[in-house]
Short mmCIF file of C-alpha atoms (C1' of nucleotides) in Angstrom, two decimals:
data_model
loop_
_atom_site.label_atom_id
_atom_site.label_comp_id
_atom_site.label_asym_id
_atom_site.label_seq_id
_atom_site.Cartn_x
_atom_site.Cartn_y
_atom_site.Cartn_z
CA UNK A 1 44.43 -47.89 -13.23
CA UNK A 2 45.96 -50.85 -14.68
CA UNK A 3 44.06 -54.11 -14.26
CA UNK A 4 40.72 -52.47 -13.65
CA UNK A 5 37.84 -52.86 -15.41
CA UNK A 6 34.96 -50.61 -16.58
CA UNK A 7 32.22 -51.36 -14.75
CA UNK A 8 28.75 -52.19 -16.45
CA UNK A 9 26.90 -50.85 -17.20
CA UNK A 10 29.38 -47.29 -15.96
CA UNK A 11 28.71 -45.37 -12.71
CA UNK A 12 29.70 -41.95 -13.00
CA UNK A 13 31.67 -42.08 -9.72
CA UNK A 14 34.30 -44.97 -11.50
CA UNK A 15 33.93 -44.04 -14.68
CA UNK A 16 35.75 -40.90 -15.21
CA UNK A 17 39.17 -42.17 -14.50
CA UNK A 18 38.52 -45.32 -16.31
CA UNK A 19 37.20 -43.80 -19.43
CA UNK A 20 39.87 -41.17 -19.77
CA UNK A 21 41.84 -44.53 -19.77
CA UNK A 22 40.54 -46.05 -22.15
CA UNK A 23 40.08 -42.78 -24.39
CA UNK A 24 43.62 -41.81 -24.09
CA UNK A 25 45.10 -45.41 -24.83
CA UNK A 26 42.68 -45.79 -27.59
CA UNK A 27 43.14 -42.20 -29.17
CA UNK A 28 47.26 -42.36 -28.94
CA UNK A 29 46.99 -46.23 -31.00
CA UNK A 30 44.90 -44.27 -33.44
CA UNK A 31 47.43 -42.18 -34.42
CA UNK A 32 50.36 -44.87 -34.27
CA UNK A 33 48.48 -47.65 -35.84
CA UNK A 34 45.21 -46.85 -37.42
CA UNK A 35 44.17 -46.04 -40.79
CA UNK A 36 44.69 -42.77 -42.00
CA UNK A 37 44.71 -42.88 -46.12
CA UNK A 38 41.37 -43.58 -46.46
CA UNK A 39 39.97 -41.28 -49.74
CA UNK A 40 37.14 -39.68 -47.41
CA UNK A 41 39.27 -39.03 -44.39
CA UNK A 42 39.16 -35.34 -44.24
CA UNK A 43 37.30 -32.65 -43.56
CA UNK A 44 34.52 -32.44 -46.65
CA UNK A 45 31.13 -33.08 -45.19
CA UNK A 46 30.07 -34.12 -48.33
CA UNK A 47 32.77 -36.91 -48.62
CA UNK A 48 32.50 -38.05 -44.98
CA UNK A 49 28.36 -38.07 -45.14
CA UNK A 50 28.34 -40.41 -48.68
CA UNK A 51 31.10 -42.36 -47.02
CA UNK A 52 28.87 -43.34 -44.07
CA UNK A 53 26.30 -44.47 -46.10
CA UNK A 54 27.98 -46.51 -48.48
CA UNK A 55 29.85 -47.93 -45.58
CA UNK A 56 26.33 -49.15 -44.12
CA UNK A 57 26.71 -53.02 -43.93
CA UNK A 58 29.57 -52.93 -46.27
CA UNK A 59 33.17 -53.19 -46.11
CA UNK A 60 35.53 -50.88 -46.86
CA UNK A 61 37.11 -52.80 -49.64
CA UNK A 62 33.73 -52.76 -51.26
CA UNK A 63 33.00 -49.62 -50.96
CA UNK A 64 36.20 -48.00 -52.32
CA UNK A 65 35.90 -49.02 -55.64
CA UNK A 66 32.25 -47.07 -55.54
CA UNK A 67 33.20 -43.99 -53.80
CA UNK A 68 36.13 -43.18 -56.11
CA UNK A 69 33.61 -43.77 -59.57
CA UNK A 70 31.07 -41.46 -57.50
CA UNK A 71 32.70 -38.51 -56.19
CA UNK A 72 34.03 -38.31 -59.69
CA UNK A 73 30.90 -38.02 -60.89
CA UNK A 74 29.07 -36.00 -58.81
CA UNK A 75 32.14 -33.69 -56.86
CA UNK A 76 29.72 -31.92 -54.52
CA UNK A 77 26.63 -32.13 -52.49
CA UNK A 78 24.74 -29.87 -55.55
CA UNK A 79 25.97 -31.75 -58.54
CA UNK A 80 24.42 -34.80 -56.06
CA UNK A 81 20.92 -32.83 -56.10
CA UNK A 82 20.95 -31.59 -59.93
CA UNK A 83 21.09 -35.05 -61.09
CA UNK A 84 18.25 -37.72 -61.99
CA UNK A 85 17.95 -40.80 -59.42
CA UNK A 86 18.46 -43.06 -62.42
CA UNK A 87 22.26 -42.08 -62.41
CA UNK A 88 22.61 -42.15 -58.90
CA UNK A 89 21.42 -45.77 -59.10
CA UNK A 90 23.19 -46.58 -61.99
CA UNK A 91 26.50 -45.81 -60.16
CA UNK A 92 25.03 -47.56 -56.76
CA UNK A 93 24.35 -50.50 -59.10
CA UNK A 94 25.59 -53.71 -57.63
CA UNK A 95 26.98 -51.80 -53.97
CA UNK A 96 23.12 -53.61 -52.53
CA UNK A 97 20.50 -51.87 -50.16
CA UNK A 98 19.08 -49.56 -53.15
CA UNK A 99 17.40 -47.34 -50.50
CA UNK A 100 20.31 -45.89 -49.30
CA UNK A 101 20.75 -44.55 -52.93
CA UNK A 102 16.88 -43.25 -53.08
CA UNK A 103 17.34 -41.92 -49.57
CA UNK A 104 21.38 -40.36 -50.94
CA UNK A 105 19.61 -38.61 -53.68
CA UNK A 106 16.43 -36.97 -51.52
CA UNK A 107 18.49 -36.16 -49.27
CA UNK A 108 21.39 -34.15 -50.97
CA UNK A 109 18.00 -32.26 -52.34
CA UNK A 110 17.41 -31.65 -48.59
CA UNK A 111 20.64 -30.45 -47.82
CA UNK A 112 21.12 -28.07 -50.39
CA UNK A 113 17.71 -26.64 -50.05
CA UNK A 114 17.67 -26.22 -46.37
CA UNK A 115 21.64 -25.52 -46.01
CA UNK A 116 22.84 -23.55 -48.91
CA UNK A 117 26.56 -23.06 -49.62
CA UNK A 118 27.22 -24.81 -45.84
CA UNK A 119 25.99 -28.63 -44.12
CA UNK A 120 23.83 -29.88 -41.45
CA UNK A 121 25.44 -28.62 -37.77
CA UNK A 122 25.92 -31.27 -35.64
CA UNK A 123 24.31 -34.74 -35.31
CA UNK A 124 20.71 -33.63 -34.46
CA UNK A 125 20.56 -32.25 -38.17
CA UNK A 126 22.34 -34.98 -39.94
CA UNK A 127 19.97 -37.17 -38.61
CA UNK A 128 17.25 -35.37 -40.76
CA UNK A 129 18.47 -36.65 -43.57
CA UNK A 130 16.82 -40.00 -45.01
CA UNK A 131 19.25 -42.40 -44.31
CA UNK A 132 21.27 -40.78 -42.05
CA UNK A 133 20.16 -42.95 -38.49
CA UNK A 134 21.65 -42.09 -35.00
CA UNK A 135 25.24 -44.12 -35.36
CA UNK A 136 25.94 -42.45 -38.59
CA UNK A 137 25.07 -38.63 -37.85
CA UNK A 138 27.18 -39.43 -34.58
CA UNK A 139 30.26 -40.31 -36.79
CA UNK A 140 29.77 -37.28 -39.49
CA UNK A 141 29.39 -35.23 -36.53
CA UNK A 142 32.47 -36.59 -34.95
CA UNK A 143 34.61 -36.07 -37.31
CA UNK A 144 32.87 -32.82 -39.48
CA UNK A 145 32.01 -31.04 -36.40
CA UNK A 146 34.19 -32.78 -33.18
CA UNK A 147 30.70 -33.00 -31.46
CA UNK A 148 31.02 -35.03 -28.48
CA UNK A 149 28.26 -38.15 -29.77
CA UNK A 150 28.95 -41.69 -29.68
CA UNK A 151 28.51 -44.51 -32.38
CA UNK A 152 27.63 -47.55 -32.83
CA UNK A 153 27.73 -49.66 -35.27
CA UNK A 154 28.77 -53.45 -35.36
CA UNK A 155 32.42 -52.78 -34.79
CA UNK A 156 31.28 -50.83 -31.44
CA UNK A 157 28.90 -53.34 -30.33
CA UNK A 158 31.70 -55.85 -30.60
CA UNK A 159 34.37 -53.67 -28.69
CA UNK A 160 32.03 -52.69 -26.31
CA UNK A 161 30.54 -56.33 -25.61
CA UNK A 162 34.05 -57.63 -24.55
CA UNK A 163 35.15 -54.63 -22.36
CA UNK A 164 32.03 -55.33 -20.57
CA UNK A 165 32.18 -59.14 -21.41
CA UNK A 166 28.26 -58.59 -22.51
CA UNK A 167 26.59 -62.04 -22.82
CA UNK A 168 23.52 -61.01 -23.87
CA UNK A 169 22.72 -60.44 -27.70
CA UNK A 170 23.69 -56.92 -28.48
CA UNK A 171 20.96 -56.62 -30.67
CA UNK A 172 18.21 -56.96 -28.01
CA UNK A 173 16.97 -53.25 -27.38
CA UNK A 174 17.53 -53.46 -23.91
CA UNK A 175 21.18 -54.50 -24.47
CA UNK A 176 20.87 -52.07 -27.10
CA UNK A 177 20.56 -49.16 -24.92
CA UNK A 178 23.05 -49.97 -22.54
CA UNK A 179 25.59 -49.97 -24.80
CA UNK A 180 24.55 -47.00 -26.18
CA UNK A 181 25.04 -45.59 -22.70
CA UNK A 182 28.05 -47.07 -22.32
CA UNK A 183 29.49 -45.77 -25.49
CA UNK A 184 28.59 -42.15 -24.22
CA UNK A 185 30.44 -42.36 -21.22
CA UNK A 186 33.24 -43.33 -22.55
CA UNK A 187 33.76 -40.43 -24.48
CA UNK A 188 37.28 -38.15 -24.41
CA UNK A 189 36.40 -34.84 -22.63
CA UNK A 190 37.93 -32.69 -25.17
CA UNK A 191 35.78 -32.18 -28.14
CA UNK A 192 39.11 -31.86 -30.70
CA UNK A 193 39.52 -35.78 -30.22
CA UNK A 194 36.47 -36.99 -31.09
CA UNK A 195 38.49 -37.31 -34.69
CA UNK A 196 40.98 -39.61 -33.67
CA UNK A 197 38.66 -41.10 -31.11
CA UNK A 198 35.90 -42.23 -33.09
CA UNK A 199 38.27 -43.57 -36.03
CA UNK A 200 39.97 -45.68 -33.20
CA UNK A 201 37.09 -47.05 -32.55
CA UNK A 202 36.30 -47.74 -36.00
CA UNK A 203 39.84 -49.32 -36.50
CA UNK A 204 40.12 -51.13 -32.93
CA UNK A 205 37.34 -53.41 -34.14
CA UNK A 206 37.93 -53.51 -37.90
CA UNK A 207 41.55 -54.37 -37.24
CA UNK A 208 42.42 -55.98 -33.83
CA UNK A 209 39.52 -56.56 -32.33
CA UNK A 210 37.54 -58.85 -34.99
CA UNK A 211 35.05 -61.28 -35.13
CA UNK A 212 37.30 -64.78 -35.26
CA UNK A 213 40.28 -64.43 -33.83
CA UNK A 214 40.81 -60.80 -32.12
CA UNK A 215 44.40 -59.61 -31.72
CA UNK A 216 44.27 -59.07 -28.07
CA UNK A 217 48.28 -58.97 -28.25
CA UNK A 218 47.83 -55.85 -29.61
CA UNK A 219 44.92 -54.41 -28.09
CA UNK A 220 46.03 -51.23 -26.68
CA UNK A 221 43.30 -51.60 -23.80
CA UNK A 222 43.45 -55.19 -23.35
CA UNK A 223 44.34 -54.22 -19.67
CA UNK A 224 40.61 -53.05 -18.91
CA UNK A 225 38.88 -55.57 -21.32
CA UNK A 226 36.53 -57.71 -19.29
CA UNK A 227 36.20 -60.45 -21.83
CA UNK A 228 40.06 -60.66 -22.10
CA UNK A 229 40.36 -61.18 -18.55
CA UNK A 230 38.06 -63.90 -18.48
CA UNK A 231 39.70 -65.49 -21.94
CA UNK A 232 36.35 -65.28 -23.73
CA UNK A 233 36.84 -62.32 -25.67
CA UNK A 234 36.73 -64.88 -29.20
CA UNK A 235 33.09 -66.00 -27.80
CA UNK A 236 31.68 -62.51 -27.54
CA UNK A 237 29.23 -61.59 -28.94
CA UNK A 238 27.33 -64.56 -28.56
CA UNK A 239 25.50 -65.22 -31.71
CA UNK A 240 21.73 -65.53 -32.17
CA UNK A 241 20.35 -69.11 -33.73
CA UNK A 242 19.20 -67.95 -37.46
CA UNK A 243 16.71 -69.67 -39.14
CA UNK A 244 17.09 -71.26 -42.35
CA UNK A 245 16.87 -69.41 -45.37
CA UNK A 246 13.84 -70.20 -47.27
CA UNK A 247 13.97 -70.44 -50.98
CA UNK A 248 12.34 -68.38 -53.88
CA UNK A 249 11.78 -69.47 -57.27
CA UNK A 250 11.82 -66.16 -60.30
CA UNK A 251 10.64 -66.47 -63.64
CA UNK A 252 12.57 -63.67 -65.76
CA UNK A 253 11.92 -63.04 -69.83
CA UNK A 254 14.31 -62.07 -71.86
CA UNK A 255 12.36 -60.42 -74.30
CA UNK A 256 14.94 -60.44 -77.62
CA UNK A 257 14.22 -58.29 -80.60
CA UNK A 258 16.92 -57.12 -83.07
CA UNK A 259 19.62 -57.91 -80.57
CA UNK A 260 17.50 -55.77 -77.72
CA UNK A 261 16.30 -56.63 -74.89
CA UNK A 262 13.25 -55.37 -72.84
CA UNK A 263 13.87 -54.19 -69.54
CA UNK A 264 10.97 -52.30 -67.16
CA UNK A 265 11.37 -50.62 -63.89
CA UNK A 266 10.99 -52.00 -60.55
CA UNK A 267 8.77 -50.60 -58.00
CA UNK A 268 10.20 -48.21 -55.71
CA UNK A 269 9.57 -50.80 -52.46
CA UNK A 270 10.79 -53.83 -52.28
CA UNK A 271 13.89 -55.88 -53.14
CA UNK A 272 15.79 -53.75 -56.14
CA UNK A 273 13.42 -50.75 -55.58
CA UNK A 274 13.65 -48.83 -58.72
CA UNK A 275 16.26 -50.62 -60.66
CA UNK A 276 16.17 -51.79 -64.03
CA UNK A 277 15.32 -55.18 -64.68
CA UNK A 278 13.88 -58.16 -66.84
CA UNK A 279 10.00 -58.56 -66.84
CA UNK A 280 8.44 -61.35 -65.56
CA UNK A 281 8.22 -64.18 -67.93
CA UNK A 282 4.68 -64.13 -67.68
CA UNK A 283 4.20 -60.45 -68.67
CA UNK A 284 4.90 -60.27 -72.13
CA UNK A 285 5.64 -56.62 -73.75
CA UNK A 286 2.72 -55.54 -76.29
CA UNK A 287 2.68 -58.22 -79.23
CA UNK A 288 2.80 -61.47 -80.08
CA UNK A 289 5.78 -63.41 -78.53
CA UNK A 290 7.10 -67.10 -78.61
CA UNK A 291 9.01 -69.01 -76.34
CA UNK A 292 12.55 -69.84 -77.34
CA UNK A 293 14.19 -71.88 -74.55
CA UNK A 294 15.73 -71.30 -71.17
CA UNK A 295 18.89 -69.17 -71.31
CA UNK A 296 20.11 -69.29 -67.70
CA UNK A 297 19.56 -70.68 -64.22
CA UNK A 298 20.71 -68.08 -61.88
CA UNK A 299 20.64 -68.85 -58.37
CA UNK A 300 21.15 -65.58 -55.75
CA UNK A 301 22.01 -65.49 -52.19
CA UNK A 302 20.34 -62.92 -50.29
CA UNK A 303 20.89 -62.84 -46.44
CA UNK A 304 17.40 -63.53 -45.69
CA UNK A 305 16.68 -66.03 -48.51
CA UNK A 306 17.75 -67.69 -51.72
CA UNK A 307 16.34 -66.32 -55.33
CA UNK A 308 16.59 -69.19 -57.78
CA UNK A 309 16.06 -67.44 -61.25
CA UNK A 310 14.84 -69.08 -64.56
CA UNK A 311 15.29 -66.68 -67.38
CA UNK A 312 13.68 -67.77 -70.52
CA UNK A 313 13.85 -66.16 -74.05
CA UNK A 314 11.53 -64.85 -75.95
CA UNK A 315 11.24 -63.51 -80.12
CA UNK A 316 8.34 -61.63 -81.81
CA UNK A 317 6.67 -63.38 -83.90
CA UNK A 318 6.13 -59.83 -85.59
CA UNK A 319 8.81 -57.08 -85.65
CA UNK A 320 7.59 -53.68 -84.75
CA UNK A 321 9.39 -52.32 -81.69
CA UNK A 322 8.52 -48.96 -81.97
CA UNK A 323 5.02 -49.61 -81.89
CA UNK A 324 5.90 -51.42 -78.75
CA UNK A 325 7.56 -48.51 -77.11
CA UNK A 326 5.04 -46.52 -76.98
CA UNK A 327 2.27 -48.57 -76.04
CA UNK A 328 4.63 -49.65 -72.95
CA UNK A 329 5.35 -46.31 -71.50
CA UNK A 330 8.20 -44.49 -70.22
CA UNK A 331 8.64 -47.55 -67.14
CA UNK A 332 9.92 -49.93 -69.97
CA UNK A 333 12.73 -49.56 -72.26
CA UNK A 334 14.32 -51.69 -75.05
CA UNK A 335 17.97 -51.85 -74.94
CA UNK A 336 20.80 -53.52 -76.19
CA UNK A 337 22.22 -55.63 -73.34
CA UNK A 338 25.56 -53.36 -73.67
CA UNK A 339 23.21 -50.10 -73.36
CA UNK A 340 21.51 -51.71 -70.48
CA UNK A 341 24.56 -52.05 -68.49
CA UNK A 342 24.54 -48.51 -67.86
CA UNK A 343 21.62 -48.54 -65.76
CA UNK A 344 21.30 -49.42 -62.21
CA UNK A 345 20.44 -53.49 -62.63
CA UNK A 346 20.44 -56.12 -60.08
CA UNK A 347 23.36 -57.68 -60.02
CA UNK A 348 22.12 -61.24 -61.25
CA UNK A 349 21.09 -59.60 -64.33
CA UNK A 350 24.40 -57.32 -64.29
CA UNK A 351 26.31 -60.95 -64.37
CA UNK A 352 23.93 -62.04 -67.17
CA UNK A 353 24.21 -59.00 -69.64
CA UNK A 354 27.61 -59.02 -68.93
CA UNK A 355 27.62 -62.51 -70.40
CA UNK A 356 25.42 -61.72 -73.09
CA UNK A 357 28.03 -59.07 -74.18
CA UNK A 358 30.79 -60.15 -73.06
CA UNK A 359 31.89 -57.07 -71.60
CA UNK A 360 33.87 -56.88 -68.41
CA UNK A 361 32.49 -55.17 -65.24
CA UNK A 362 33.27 -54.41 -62.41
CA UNK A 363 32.97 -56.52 -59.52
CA UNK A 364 30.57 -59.11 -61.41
CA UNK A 365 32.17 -62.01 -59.55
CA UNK A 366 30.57 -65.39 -59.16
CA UNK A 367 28.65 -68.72 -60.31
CA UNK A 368 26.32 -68.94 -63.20
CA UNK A 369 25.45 -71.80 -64.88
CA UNK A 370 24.29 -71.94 -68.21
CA UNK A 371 22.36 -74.67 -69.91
CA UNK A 372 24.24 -77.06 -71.89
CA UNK A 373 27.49 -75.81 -70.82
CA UNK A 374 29.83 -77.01 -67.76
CA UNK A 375 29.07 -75.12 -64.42
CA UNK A 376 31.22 -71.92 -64.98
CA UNK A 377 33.51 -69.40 -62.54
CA UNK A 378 33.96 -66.16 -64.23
CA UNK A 379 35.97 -63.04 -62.58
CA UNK A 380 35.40 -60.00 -64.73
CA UNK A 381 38.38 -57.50 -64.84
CA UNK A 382 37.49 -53.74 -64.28
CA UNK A 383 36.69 -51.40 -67.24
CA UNK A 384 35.51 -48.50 -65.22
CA UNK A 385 35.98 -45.82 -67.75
CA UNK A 386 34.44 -47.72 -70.67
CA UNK A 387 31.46 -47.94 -68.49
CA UNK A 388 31.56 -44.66 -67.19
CA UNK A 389 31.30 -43.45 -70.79
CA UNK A 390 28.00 -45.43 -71.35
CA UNK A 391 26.75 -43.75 -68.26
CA UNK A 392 27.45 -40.66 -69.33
CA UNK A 393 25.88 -41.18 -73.01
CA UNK A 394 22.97 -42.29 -71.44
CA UNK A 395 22.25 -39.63 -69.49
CA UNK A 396 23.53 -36.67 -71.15
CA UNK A 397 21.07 -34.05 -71.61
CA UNK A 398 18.97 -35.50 -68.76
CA UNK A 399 19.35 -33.60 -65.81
CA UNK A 400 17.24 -30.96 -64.21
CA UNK A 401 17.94 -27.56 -62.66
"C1'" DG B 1 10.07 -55.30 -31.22
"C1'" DA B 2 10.48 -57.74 -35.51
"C1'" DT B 3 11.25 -57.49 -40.67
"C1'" DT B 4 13.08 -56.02 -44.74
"C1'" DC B 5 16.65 -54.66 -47.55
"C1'" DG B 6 22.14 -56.72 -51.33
"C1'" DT B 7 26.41 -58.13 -51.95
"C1'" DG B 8 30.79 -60.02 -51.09
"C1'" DG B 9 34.63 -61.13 -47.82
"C1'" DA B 10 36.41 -64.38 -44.64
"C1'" DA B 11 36.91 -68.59 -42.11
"C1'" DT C 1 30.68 -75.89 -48.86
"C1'" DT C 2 28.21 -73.37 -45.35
"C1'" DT C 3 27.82 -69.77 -42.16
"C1'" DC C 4 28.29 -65.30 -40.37
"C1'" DC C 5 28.00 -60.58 -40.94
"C1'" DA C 6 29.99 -55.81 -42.35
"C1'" DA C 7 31.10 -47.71 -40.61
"C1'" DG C 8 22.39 -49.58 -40.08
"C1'" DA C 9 18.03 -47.37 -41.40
"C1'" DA C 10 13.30 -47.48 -42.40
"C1'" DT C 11 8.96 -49.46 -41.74
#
DNA sequence: GATTCGTGGAA
DNA sequence: TTTCCAAGAAT
């Protein structure tokens, strides 16, 4: 078996001998070299299934941080359910992709309504939960269940690209699909290592088998990898031309009144769907309001474009905030910039209350430039439990049966 | 099939 | 500094 290669995309005559290869060298590294203390490593379907969505497009380091702050929040799938999506994105706040926290909340609802005291069974139900796609039921199903389903997320298509030295973009749907069916056949036959198997997988291309310069010295199936052969394992995948990011200009009012600030709710769609944030400058809360100078320049990098933010301030020219209050409604709020880092905020504004406070958060890291002061680098230390106390304050007494 | 959706790590 | 992209899904 040595020295041969997986054909691509696999014939089920070569395959079997080859994949049980690959499976068993891949499986047997697990265990000797991949990760194993991760906090949702287990067997808690309600640990693994937030896991995999967190994980989405983020990186484990990123994500740890988060899961620990959650799952001591809300312990179980139906303390999930019973509580109000504005905690759920107030603890998301700053992780990014705010749908997967809608689609978290609806769908613990789901779970517990449809599959009382137990979980979805197997990846065809997981995948009935919003925001649970194909690769990520596969993986809660892998390791919940042992069902015999492949992933395949960007780690996979990488892996699987060089063992079939794939030149084409992986991200085509006709590449797409082939590796899909690649990642099927090479499946272990017995269901009990689908574990082991699928965390390999994970771990192969998280650890050895990374973007810039993969560890092929300690591939454990460098042997059958096509791209290693060839010595272009580094080049693969090859990467699409991007176009530029265009730019986007954001005018933000900080509406001030007896150190408070007025915050309103974003629409569910779109960028920061249902977070908390400054109102346009141009939409003034009820009253009479005058300009008081620019505050900050924030500028944000998004992968798709660039947000360059001017927040300006604003003071009544009459005081009467509870008359304001009501005439704004239940999607607006005046807070003090301390109260208002309890809710679920972008995290340009996050950096900016932070500021205004001078509170520490949590992973506020970054540039932010302030007017009449030198270009400034702040890293923010982490004072999880003071905030987790604000949290709680705010929301106490708010959550439904 | 192409877009949209966040943030931060790494080179 | 710039660029790429990470345990992708929904539209």
């Amino acid at each position: 078996m040595t020295g041969q290669e997986i054909p691509f995309p696999p014939e089920n005559s070569r395959i079997d001998g080859l994949a049980a290869t690959f499976a068993a060298r891949l499986i047997d590294w697990q265990r000797r070299c991949g990760r194993h203390d991760l906090p949702w490593q287990g067997s808690d379907p309600y640990r693994v299934w937030l896991s995999e969505v967190m994980l989405q497009q983020t990186q484990v380091r990123t994500v740890l941080p988060y899961f620990a702050r959650f799952v001591a929040r809300f312990p179980t799938v139906e303390a999930l359910a019973a509580a109000p999506l504005d905690e759920v994105l107030a603890l998301w706040s700053g992780l990014g992709y705010y749908a997967r926290a809608r689609h978290l909340h609806a769908a613990a609802r789901l779970w517990v309504a449809r599959w009382p005291g137990t979980c979805p069974q197997g990846a065809q139900e997981w995948a009935q939960l919003p925001g649970v796609g194909r690769s990520t039921a596969a993986a809660i199903a892998a390791f919940v269940q042992r069902e015999r389903v492949p992933i395949l997320d960007g780690n996979v298509q990488r892996v699987l690209c060089r063992l079939f030295a794939v030149e084409e973009d992986p991200r085509a749907a006709a590449t797409a699909r082939r590796l899909w069916d690649a990642a099927h056949a090479l499946l272990p036959r017995d269901p009990d290592d689908m574990p082991a198997y699928t965390q390999g997988m994970m771990d192969l291309g998280a650890l050895v088998c990374t973007r810039t310069r993969p560890r092929c010295d300690l591939c454990p199936v460098a042997e059958l990898c096509a791209a290693h052969r060839l010595g272009i394992a580094a080049q693969l995948p090859r990467k699409r031309a991007r176009a530029p990011v265009p730019e986007q200009d954001v005018r933000w009012g900080w509406y001030e009144e007896d150190g408070a600030v007025w915050l309103v709710r974003r629409a569910p769609q779109g960028i920061w769907g249902g977070l908390w944030c400054l109102p346009p400058a141009d939409e003034a809360p009820p009253g009479r309001w005058r300009a008081a100078g620019e505050i900050a320049r924030l500028t944000h990098r998004l992968t798709h474009f660039t947000l360059n933010i001017t927040v300006t301030r604003y003071l009544p020219e009459t005081p009467r905030a509870a008359e304001h209050a009501a005439a704004w409604g239940e999607e607006a709020r005046c807070l003090t910039p301390h109260e208002a880092l309890a809710l679920g905020v972008p995290q340009p504004l996050r950096r900016l209350l932070a500021q205004a406070v001078d509170v520490p958060i949590e992973h506020a890291k970054g540039n932010m430039r302030r007017l009449g002061v030198a270009k400034g680098k702040f890293e923010v230390s982490e004072r999880i439990d003071e905030h987790d106390e604000d949290v709680a304050r705010l929301f106490r007494g708010k959550e439904k049966p």
